[in-house]
PDB file of C-alpha atoms in Angstrom:
ATOM      1  CA  UNK A   1      -6.386  17.400 -15.767  1.00 52.00           C
ATOM      2  CA  UNK A   2      -5.373  13.905 -13.435  1.00 58.00           C
ATOM      3  CA  UNK A   3      -4.840  12.043 -15.846  1.00 62.00           C
ATOM      4  CA  UNK A   4      -0.778  11.839 -14.892  1.00 63.00           C
ATOM      5  CA  UNK A   5      -2.298  10.794 -11.290  1.00 69.00           C
ATOM      6  CA  UNK A   6      -3.679   7.838 -12.607  1.00 68.00           C
ATOM      7  CA  UNK A   7      -2.156   7.268 -15.043  1.00 69.00           C
ATOM      8  CA  UNK A   8       1.572   6.572 -12.637  1.00 71.00           C
ATOM      9  CA  UNK A   9      -1.401   4.506 -10.074  1.00 77.00           C
ATOM     10  CA  UNK A  10      -1.373   2.060 -13.078  1.00 80.00           C
ATOM     11  CA  UNK A  11       2.464   1.498 -13.211  1.00 82.00           C
ATOM     12  CA  UNK A  12       2.926   1.283  -9.789  1.00 82.00           C
ATOM     13  CA  UNK A  13       0.654  -1.061 -10.099  1.00 83.00           C
ATOM     14  CA  UNK A  14       1.274  -2.640 -13.085  1.00 86.00           C
ATOM     15  CA  UNK A  15       5.410  -2.306 -10.862  1.00 87.00           C
ATOM     16  CA  UNK A  16       4.218  -4.352  -8.065  1.00 88.00           C
ATOM     17  CA  UNK A  17       2.901  -6.972 -10.244  1.00 86.00           C
ATOM     18  CA  UNK A  18       5.900  -7.182 -11.380  1.00 87.00           C
ATOM     19  CA  UNK A  19       8.162  -7.409  -7.905  1.00 88.00           C
ATOM     20  CA  UNK A  20       5.743 -10.312  -7.336  1.00 83.00           C
ATOM     21  CA  UNK A  21       6.649 -12.354 -10.438  1.00 84.00           C
ATOM     22  CA  UNK A  22      10.014 -11.325 -10.698  1.00 85.00           C
ATOM     23  CA  UNK A  23       9.909 -13.176  -6.096  1.00 83.00           C
ATOM     24  CA  UNK A  24       7.984 -15.804  -7.621  1.00 74.00           C
ATOM     25  CA  UNK A  25       8.453 -16.732 -11.029  1.00 64.00           C
TER      26      UNK A  25
END
């Protein structure tokens, strides 16, 4: 099963969103 890949993708997207928010509070 390639569930790990999907999970990693979601985590990566979340990290990117969090970084953007941190840069533009």
